[in-house]
Amino acid sequence: MLLCLPDKLLVVTVATKETDGFRRFLRSAKHFNYTVLGRGQKWKGGDYMSAPGGGQKVKLLKAALEKMKDKEKIILFIDSYDVVFASGPKELLKKFQQARHKVVFSSETLIWPDRHLEDKYPHVREGNRFLGSGGFIGYLPNIKEMVTGWDGENHESDQLFFTKLYINPEKRKAVNMTIDSKCRLFQNLHGALDEVVLKFEDGRVRARNVLYDTLPVIIHGNGPTKLQINYLGNYIPKVWTFETGCTVCHEDLRPLTGLKSEYPLVVIGIFIQQPTPFVTVFFERLLKLRYPKNRLKLFIYNQEPHHEQQVSSFLHDYGNLYQDVKFIGPEEEMDSATSRNVGFDMCRQDKDCEYFFNLDIEVVLKNEDTLKIVVEQNLPIVAPMITRVGRLWSNFWGALSAEGYYARSEDYVDIVQGRRLGVWNVPYVSSVFLVKGSLLRSELSEHDLFTSDVLDPDMAFCDKVRSKGVFMYATNMHTFGRILSTENYETQHLHNDLWQIFENTLDWEERYIHENYTRIMKDKLIETPCPDVYWFPIFSDIACNHLVEEMEHFGQWSGGGNKDTRIQGGYENVPTIDIHMNQVGYEKEWHKLLLDYVAPITEKMYPGYYTKAQFDLAFVVRYKPDEQPSLRPHHDASTFTINIALNEVGHDYQGGGCRFLRYNCSIQAPRKGWALMHPGRLTHYHEGLPTTAGVRYIAVSFVDP
């Protein structure tokens, strides 16, 4: 492929396939006004990553040069798949002229492919000694003379051919060739990663060689440095800067807004591999995705018997909304890697499937436009960035260790914390990502992408994607959501999500805290139905329902007598029919509820009083006309008491309420999910009013006894 530059310079590169890397090369060339003229041939030159090869490059170059006659023409011959321009032709030509030779090759710190030739290399005063064939610049006649002797096969090493020319003093002099030992023109990254840093300056980005204090014009991720050139390519030459942010994130999009034809068909692959909290909420969010359901197919893999009821309930109620559903349950005993391979096959074998959207069950997609946004990105593989609350964990890696595991890139924290927004070329994505269907039918057509004897399925997949030269991206241009912690998830309860207040606090809060709780202070939602009695929303309807159902499921209600072995001293002066929080293993969670959500209200309404929300007694009381309809007047053994209504008067029961005798003040229609807070001792002598029909439930806490 030829790139024509103004005046004397002509850029020649071998590009046999339009890869993601080649498109990146073209973008950097276009930035400096290079113009594309032609295409290459099918690659037959061997594998650059591991073995000598690349002779076809010399063969194609030789053929191209034969047609050229202008002796003043300057030829720049470079690789393209792993190369970016950091500056334009004016700087390149100036530095070439300053080299005072007719041909200048890039240099390397490492000798390759024959280290036995090291002694024959000429010594340099400062800089790299060894030649790199991935880039050179020179006058047309000199380069013609240099390649005239090539008669090798396609698979033979171009590097070895040029090396033998360079180490031969006579031929070196005849061609008038040298190497760019201080990396003023060319920067090869292999063996020099510690020397190269990003330099942000005046709204553009360069790579700086700190060892020689130079700003190379051309950056080449030769050999095993493909991930490093991908990292640098996220910035160079002006992809992302501090002044502009991302400059290319809105290029080459596939707009769906106002689309007159049908939306692209997407297969959503849902994978349940371990007991996971808030699965019901996951399916609720899936239903809310703003994407036509008749353009969605579902592939659901559930390895966990604990979640069978939730999956079957979703499919029974909503499965018919989708174009098609394929379900694989625990009874099929399919392993994780195979399930993901089969999910890909569902899209791969459907010629109408344009995308596969991988969605693990622990992903919390808060952004209802997520699927639409990633489809519009029009990228081969793209992950909407999600994070774990309060941690630097995310669903992408910025770099890899030498062993192929997680490593932190320099920009990782800034990306995760949103200080740098963009679409980032990364070496690993997981949990939630979109793959083009056309990719699954071409470069990624293997049916075992997730299978490996040594790697986990997600790492195996990313490893194979990287080996194909396919780019993976993570976007944080929008806020998409988060990922749940599945650690310490208990499954022995009826509603296990109630216990998630520590592990997944934000999700617990969204599920169980009243929607108006955060507005209590700002909108003055606290009411005062009786003197020094405060009434405010705290629990959602679902929280109330789950707590009641959990207690009924446990079923060991007290008898309502004075003798009570559950409490210190074994005697209850004013007994109720109840179940204590510690009987169901909920006392730590209840304490955190009081500390995080009740104590701030207490301290606001009772100025000067500070509480650590300690309690001896916290319990759910059940009132029934034929069991215990009411409670006689009494003081509570507390500094203050919290009384939360867990069901709805008029719907679940009749009567009920609370009367404060000293003030002759009654609250006869408690609101479900609202808490009454009042002093316990001395002033607020009170009674429970009779429940006349149905069943009434309240959650009571004697705080600071």
PDB file of N, CA, C and O in Angstrom, residues 45-97:
ATOM      1  N   GLY A  45       4.295 -14.066   4.466  1.00  0.00           N
ATOM      2  CA  GLY A  45       5.636 -13.781   4.973  1.00  0.00           C
ATOM      3  C   GLY A  45       5.999 -14.344   6.312  1.00  0.00           C
ATOM      4  O   GLY A  45       6.969 -13.906   6.910  1.00  0.00           O
ATOM      5  N   GLY A  46       5.244 -15.286   6.859  1.00  0.00           N
ATOM      6  CA  GLY A  46       5.622 -15.846   8.143  1.00  0.00           C
ATOM      7  C   GLY A  46       5.053 -15.075   9.317  1.00  0.00           C
ATOM      8  O   GLY A  46       4.327 -14.106   9.150  1.00  0.00           O
ATOM      9  N   ASP A  47       5.421 -15.501  10.522  1.00  0.00           N
ATOM     10  CA  ASP A  47       4.872 -14.954  11.759  1.00  0.00           C
ATOM     11  C   ASP A  47       5.905 -14.043  12.415  1.00  0.00           C
ATOM     12  O   ASP A  47       6.937 -14.491  12.890  1.00  0.00           O
ATOM     13  N   TYR A  48       5.598 -12.722  12.430  1.00  0.00           N
ATOM     14  CA  TYR A  48       6.548 -11.774  13.018  1.00  0.00           C
ATOM     15  C   TYR A  48       6.751 -11.990  14.500  1.00  0.00           C
ATOM     16  O   TYR A  48       7.771 -11.648  15.061  1.00  0.00           O
ATOM     17  N   MET A  49       5.734 -12.517  15.186  1.00  0.00           N
ATOM     18  CA  MET A  49       5.775 -12.583  16.642  1.00  0.00           C
ATOM     19  C   MET A  49       6.804 -13.599  17.135  1.00  0.00           C
ATOM     20  O   MET A  49       7.345 -13.467  18.205  1.00  0.00           O
ATOM     21  N   SER A  50       7.059 -14.651  16.351  1.00  0.00           N
ATOM     22  CA  SER A  50       7.847 -15.736  16.914  1.00  0.00           C
ATOM     23  C   SER A  50       9.027 -16.172  16.051  1.00  0.00           C
ATOM     24  O   SER A  50      10.060 -16.566  16.566  1.00  0.00           O
ATOM     25  N   ALA A  51       8.892 -16.135  14.727  1.00  0.00           N
ATOM     26  CA  ALA A  51       9.930 -16.707  13.881  1.00  0.00           C
ATOM     27  C   ALA A  51      10.363 -15.711  12.815  1.00  0.00           C
ATOM     28  O   ALA A  51       9.629 -14.797  12.475  1.00  0.00           O
ATOM     29  N   PRO A  52      11.583 -15.892  12.254  1.00  0.00           N
ATOM     30  CA  PRO A  52      11.989 -15.051  11.129  1.00  0.00           C
ATOM     31  C   PRO A  52      10.967 -15.161  10.004  1.00  0.00           C
ATOM     32  O   PRO A  52      10.375 -16.202   9.778  1.00  0.00           O
ATOM     33  N   GLY A  53      10.768 -14.102   9.276  1.00  0.00           N
ATOM     34  CA  GLY A  53       9.799 -14.072   8.185  1.00  0.00           C
ATOM     35  C   GLY A  53       9.714 -12.669   7.656  1.00  0.00           C
ATOM     36  O   GLY A  53      10.467 -11.785   8.038  1.00  0.00           O
ATOM     37  N   GLY A  54       8.831 -12.437   6.759  1.00  0.00           N
ATOM     38  CA  GLY A  54       8.660 -11.082   6.249  1.00  0.00           C
ATOM     39  C   GLY A  54       9.377 -10.829   4.948  1.00  0.00           C
ATOM     40  O   GLY A  54       9.456  -9.689   4.491  1.00  0.00           O
ATOM     41  N   GLY A  55       9.905 -11.879   4.319  1.00  0.00           N
ATOM     42  CA  GLY A  55      10.567 -11.691   3.042  1.00  0.00           C
ATOM     43  C   GLY A  55       9.637 -11.152   1.976  1.00  0.00           C
ATOM     44  O   GLY A  55      10.079 -10.469   1.039  1.00  0.00           O
ATOM     45  N   GLN A  56       8.366 -11.445   2.106  1.00  0.00           N
ATOM     46  CA  GLN A  56       7.415 -10.946   1.127  1.00  0.00           C
ATOM     47  C   GLN A  56       7.395  -9.419   1.108  1.00  0.00           C
ATOM     48  O   GLN A  56       7.154  -8.802   0.066  1.00  0.00           O
ATOM     49  N   LYS A  57       7.666  -8.801   2.247  1.00  0.00           N
ATOM     50  CA  LYS A  57       7.718  -7.336   2.299  1.00  0.00           C
ATOM     51  C   LYS A  57       8.764  -6.793   1.338  1.00  0.00           C
ATOM     52  O   LYS A  57       8.521  -5.836   0.586  1.00  0.00           O
ATOM     53  N   VAL A  58       9.952  -7.403   1.376  1.00  0.00           N
ATOM     54  CA  VAL A  58      11.040  -6.936   0.523  1.00  0.00           C
ATOM     55  C   VAL A  58      10.688  -7.175  -0.945  1.00  0.00           C
ATOM     56  O   VAL A  58      10.951  -6.333  -1.813  1.00  0.00           O
ATOM     57  N   LYS A  59      10.083  -8.312  -1.198  1.00  0.00           N
ATOM     58  CA  LYS A  59       9.686  -8.649  -2.567  1.00  0.00           C
ATOM     59  C   LYS A  59       8.697  -7.626  -3.118  1.00  0.00           C
ATOM     60  O   LYS A  59       8.830  -7.146  -4.256  1.00  0.00           O
ATOM     61  N   LEU A  60       7.689  -7.268  -2.312  1.00  0.00           N
ATOM     62  CA  LEU A  60       6.691  -6.284  -2.742  1.00  0.00           C
ATOM     63  C   LEU A  60       7.308  -4.896  -2.882  1.00  0.00           C
ATOM     64  O   LEU A  60       6.978  -4.136  -3.801  1.00  0.00           O
ATOM     65  N   LEU A  61       8.215  -4.541  -1.961  1.00  0.00           N
ATOM     66  CA  LEU A  61       8.884  -3.249  -2.038  1.00  0.00           C
ATOM     67  C   LEU A  61       9.725  -3.159  -3.311  1.00  0.00           C
ATOM     68  O   LEU A  61       9.686  -2.156  -4.038  1.00  0.00           O
ATOM     69  N   LYS A  62      10.462  -4.210  -3.575  1.00  0.00           N
ATOM     70  CA  LYS A  62      11.329  -4.247  -4.761  1.00  0.00           C
ATOM     71  C   LYS A  62      10.511  -4.051  -6.031  1.00  0.00           C
ATOM     72  O   LYS A  62      10.890  -3.278  -6.925  1.00  0.00           O
ATOM     73  N   ALA A  63       9.351  -4.734  -6.078  1.00  0.00           N
ATOM     74  CA  ALA A  63       8.480  -4.613  -7.253  1.00  0.00           C
ATOM     75  C   ALA A  63       7.928  -3.196  -7.385  1.00  0.00           C
ATOM     76  O   ALA A  63       7.832  -2.650  -8.490  1.00  0.00           O
ATOM     77  N   ALA A  64       7.571  -2.580  -6.245  1.00  0.00           N
ATOM     78  CA  ALA A  64       7.006  -1.229  -6.283  1.00  0.00           C
ATOM     79  C   ALA A  64       8.047  -0.212  -6.725  1.00  0.00           C
ATOM     80  O   ALA A  64       7.750   0.727  -7.481  1.00  0.00           O
ATOM     81  N   LEU A  65       9.297  -0.402  -6.291  1.00  0.00           N
ATOM     82  CA  LEU A  65      10.348   0.574  -6.594  1.00  0.00           C
ATOM     83  C   LEU A  65      10.770   0.535  -8.056  1.00  0.00           C
ATOM     84  O   LEU A  65      11.244   1.547  -8.603  1.00  0.00           O
ATOM     85  N   GLU A  66      10.620  -0.609  -8.685  1.00  0.00           N
ATOM     86  CA  GLU A  66      11.031  -0.738 -10.084  1.00  0.00           C
ATOM     87  C   GLU A  66      10.298   0.245 -10.989  1.00  0.00           C
ATOM     88  O   GLU A  66      10.817   0.667 -12.022  1.00  0.00           O
ATOM     89  N   LYS A  67       9.063   0.623 -10.606  1.00  0.00           N
ATOM     90  CA  LYS A  67       8.262   1.514 -11.438  1.00  0.00           C
ATOM     91  C   LYS A  67       8.596   2.983 -11.186  1.00  0.00           C
ATOM     92  O   LYS A  67       8.099   3.862 -11.879  1.00  0.00           O
ATOM     93  N   MET A  68       9.401   3.265 -10.174  1.00  0.00           N
ATOM     94  CA  MET A  68       9.681   4.657  -9.782  1.00  0.00           C
ATOM     95  C   MET A  68      10.991   5.133 -10.402  1.00  0.00           C
ATOM     96  O   MET A  68      11.978   4.398 -10.428  1.00  0.00           O
ATOM     97  N   LYS A  69      11.003   6.375 -10.895  1.00  0.00           N
ATOM     98  CA  LYS A  69      12.168   6.900 -11.610  1.00  0.00           C
ATOM     99  C   LYS A  69      12.774   8.148 -10.970  1.00  0.00           C
ATOM    100  O   LYS A  69      13.937   8.461 -11.206  1.00  0.00           O
ATOM    101  N   ASP A  70      12.018   8.867 -10.143  1.00  0.00           N
ATOM    102  CA  ASP A  70      12.467  10.150  -9.597  1.00  0.00           C
ATOM    103  C   ASP A  70      13.583   9.925  -8.570  1.00  0.00           C
ATOM    104  O   ASP A  70      13.345   9.428  -7.464  1.00  0.00           O
ATOM    105  N   LYS A  71      14.793  10.319  -8.934  1.00  0.00           N
ATOM    106  CA  LYS A  71      15.941  10.064  -8.069  1.00  0.00           C
ATOM    107  C   LYS A  71      15.911  10.891  -6.785  1.00  0.00           C
ATOM    108  O   LYS A  71      16.618  10.591  -5.830  1.00  0.00           O
ATOM    109  N   GLU A  72      15.108  11.963  -6.777  1.00  0.00           N
ATOM    110  CA  GLU A  72      15.006  12.804  -5.585  1.00  0.00           C
ATOM    111  C   GLU A  72      13.947  12.302  -4.601  1.00  0.00           C
ATOM    112  O   GLU A  72      13.788  12.846  -3.520  1.00  0.00           O
ATOM    113  N   LYS A  73      13.234  11.274  -5.031  1.00  0.00           N
ATOM    114  CA  LYS A  73      12.149  10.751  -4.181  1.00  0.00           C
ATOM    115  C   LYS A  73      12.737  10.116  -2.920  1.00  0.00           C
ATOM    116  O   LYS A  73      13.733   9.389  -2.970  1.00  0.00           O
ATOM    117  N   ILE A  74      12.090  10.397  -1.800  1.00  0.00           N
ATOM    118  CA  ILE A  74      12.486   9.797  -0.520  1.00  0.00           C
ATOM    119  C   ILE A  74      11.415   8.774  -0.133  1.00  0.00           C
ATOM    120  O   ILE A  74      10.220   9.082  -0.122  1.00  0.00           O
ATOM    121  N   ILE A  75      11.864   7.567   0.148  1.00  0.00           N
ATOM    122  CA  ILE A  75      10.956   6.465   0.470  1.00  0.00           C
ATOM    123  C   ILE A  75      10.984   6.204   1.976  1.00  0.00           C
ATOM    124  O   ILE A  75      12.055   6.026   2.566  1.00  0.00           O
ATOM    125  N   LEU A  76       9.800   6.186   2.586  1.00  0.00           N
ATOM    126  CA  LEU A  76       9.658   5.734   3.978  1.00  0.00           C
ATOM    127  C   LEU A  76       8.955   4.390   3.935  1.00  0.00           C
ATOM    128  O   LEU A  76       7.818   4.293   3.473  1.00  0.00           O
ATOM    129  N   PHE A  77       9.645   3.344   4.361  1.00  0.00           N
ATOM    130  CA  PHE A  77       9.068   1.995   4.344  1.00  0.00           C
ATOM    131  C   PHE A  77       8.852   1.552   5.788  1.00  0.00           C
ATOM    132  O   PHE A  77       9.799   1.459   6.574  1.00  0.00           O
ATOM    133  N   ILE A  78       7.586   1.315   6.144  1.00  0.00           N
ATOM    134  CA  ILE A  78       7.269   0.947   7.534  1.00  0.00           C
ATOM    135  C   ILE A  78       6.200  -0.134   7.570  1.00  0.00           C
ATOM    136  O   ILE A  78       5.418  -0.297   6.627  1.00  0.00           O
ATOM    137  N   ASP A  79       6.183  -0.855   8.692  1.00  0.00           N
ATOM    138  CA  ASP A  79       5.047  -1.731   8.978  1.00  0.00           C
ATOM    139  C   ASP A  79       3.837  -0.853   9.275  1.00  0.00           C
ATOM    140  O   ASP A  79       3.971   0.355   9.502  1.00  0.00           O
ATOM    141  N   SER A  80       2.661  -1.466   9.307  1.00  0.00           N
ATOM    142  CA  SER A  80       1.471  -0.638   9.534  1.00  0.00           C
ATOM    143  C   SER A  80       0.563  -1.157  10.641  1.00  0.00           C
ATOM    144  O   SER A  80      -0.048  -0.373  11.358  1.00  0.00           O
ATOM    145  N   TYR A  81       0.464  -2.461  10.829  1.00  0.00           N
ATOM    146  CA  TYR A  81      -0.512  -3.000  11.781  1.00  0.00           C
ATOM    147  C   TYR A  81      -0.206  -2.596  13.217  1.00  0.00           C
ATOM    148  O   TYR A  81      -1.107  -2.524  14.049  1.00  0.00           O
ATOM    149  N   ASP A  82       1.058  -2.351  13.500  1.00  0.00           N
ATOM    150  CA  ASP A  82       1.466  -2.027  14.870  1.00  0.00           C
ATOM    151  C   ASP A  82       2.276  -0.735  14.921  1.00  0.00           C
ATOM    152  O   ASP A  82       3.224  -0.607  15.688  1.00  0.00           O
ATOM    153  N   VAL A  83       1.890   0.219  14.073  1.00  0.00           N
ATOM    154  CA  VAL A  83       2.617   1.482  13.951  1.00  0.00           C
ATOM    155  C   VAL A  83       1.646   2.651  14.047  1.00  0.00           C
ATOM    156  O   VAL A  83       0.530   2.586  13.532  1.00  0.00           O
ATOM    157  N   VAL A  84       2.073   3.724  14.721  1.00  0.00           N
ATOM    158  CA  VAL A  84       1.329   4.985  14.686  1.00  0.00           C
ATOM    159  C   VAL A  84       2.316   6.121  14.418  1.00  0.00           C
ATOM    160  O   VAL A  84       3.473   6.079  14.851  1.00  0.00           O
ATOM    161  N   PHE A  85       1.840   7.116  13.674  1.00  0.00           N
ATOM    162  CA  PHE A  85       2.612   8.340  13.474  1.00  0.00           C
ATOM    163  C   PHE A  85       2.386   9.249  14.672  1.00  0.00           C
ATOM    164  O   PHE A  85       1.255   9.473  15.087  1.00  0.00           O
ATOM    165  N   ALA A  86       3.484   9.828  15.173  1.00  0.00           N
ATOM    166  CA  ALA A  86       3.383  10.789  16.275  1.00  0.00           C
ATOM    167  C   ALA A  86       3.622  12.217  15.797  1.00  0.00           C
ATOM    168  O   ALA A  86       3.389  13.160  16.537  1.00  0.00           O
ATOM    169  N   SER A  87       4.090  12.343  14.561  1.00  0.00           N
ATOM    170  CA  SER A  87       4.311  13.677  14.008  1.00  0.00           C
ATOM    171  C   SER A  87       4.252  13.592  12.489  1.00  0.00           C
ATOM    172  O   SER A  87       4.114  12.498  11.923  1.00  0.00           O
ATOM    173  N   GLY A  88       4.393  14.748  11.836  1.00  0.00           N
ATOM    174  CA  GLY A  88       4.169  14.819  10.408  1.00  0.00           C
ATOM    175  C   GLY A  88       5.426  14.757   9.578  1.00  0.00           C
ATOM    176  O   GLY A  88       6.553  14.653  10.079  1.00  0.00           O
ATOM    177  N   PRO A  89       5.256  14.840   8.244  1.00  0.00           N
ATOM    178  CA  PRO A  89       6.379  14.672   7.306  1.00  0.00           C
ATOM    179  C   PRO A  89       7.446  15.748   7.416  1.00  0.00           C
ATOM    180  O   PRO A  89       8.623  15.477   7.177  1.00  0.00           O
ATOM    181  N   LYS A  90       7.071  16.946   7.785  1.00  0.00           N
ATOM    182  CA  LYS A  90       8.048  18.025   7.884  1.00  0.00           C
ATOM    183  C   LYS A  90       9.121  17.694   8.919  1.00  0.00           C
ATOM    184  O   LYS A  90      10.327  17.823   8.664  1.00  0.00           O
ATOM    185  N   GLU A  91       8.695  17.248  10.097  1.00  0.00           N
ATOM    186  CA  GLU A  91       9.654  16.878  11.143  1.00  0.00           C
ATOM    187  C   GLU A  91      10.451  15.646  10.747  1.00  0.00           C
ATOM    188  O   GLU A  91      11.661  15.556  10.996  1.00  0.00           O
ATOM    189  N   LEU A  92       9.773  14.692  10.122  1.00  0.00           N
ATOM    190  CA  LEU A  92      10.434  13.454   9.701  1.00  0.00           C
ATOM    191  C   LEU A  92      11.564  13.755   8.720  1.00  0.00           C
ATOM    192  O   LEU A  92      12.698  13.261   8.870  1.00  0.00           O
ATOM    193  N   LEU A  93      11.285  14.581   7.690  1.00  0.00           N
ATOM    194  CA  LEU A  93      12.287  14.896   6.678  1.00  0.00           C
ATOM    195  C   LEU A  93      13.443  15.694   7.270  1.00  0.00           C
ATOM    196  O   LEU A  93      14.614  15.489   6.914  1.00  0.00           O
ATOM    197  N   LYS A  94      13.122  16.593   8.186  1.00  0.00           N
ATOM    198  CA  LYS A  94      14.173  17.380   8.827  1.00  0.00           C
ATOM    199  C   LYS A  94      15.137  16.476   9.597  1.00  0.00           C
ATOM    200  O   LYS A  94      16.375  16.611   9.496  1.00  0.00           O
ATOM    201  N   LYS A  95      14.598  15.528  10.349  1.00  0.00           N
ATOM    202  CA  LYS A  95      15.445  14.628  11.136  1.00  0.00           C
ATOM    203  C   LYS A  95      16.216  13.664  10.233  1.00  0.00           C
ATOM    204  O   LYS A  95      17.359  13.278  10.537  1.00  0.00           O
ATOM    205  N   PHE A  96      15.605  13.286   9.102  1.00  0.00           N
ATOM    206  CA  PHE A  96      16.306  12.430   8.141  1.00  0.00           C
ATOM    207  C   PHE A  96      17.511  13.170   7.558  1.00  0.00           C
ATOM    208  O   PHE A  96      18.611  12.618   7.452  1.00  0.00           O
ATOM    209  N   GLN A  97      17.310  14.421   7.192  1.00  0.00           N
ATOM    210  CA  GLN A  97      18.416  15.202   6.631  1.00  0.00           C
ATOM    211  C   GLN A  97      19.536  15.363   7.658  1.00  0.00           C
ATOM    212  O   GLN A  97      20.728  15.308   7.319  1.00  0.00           O
TER     213      GLN A  97
END
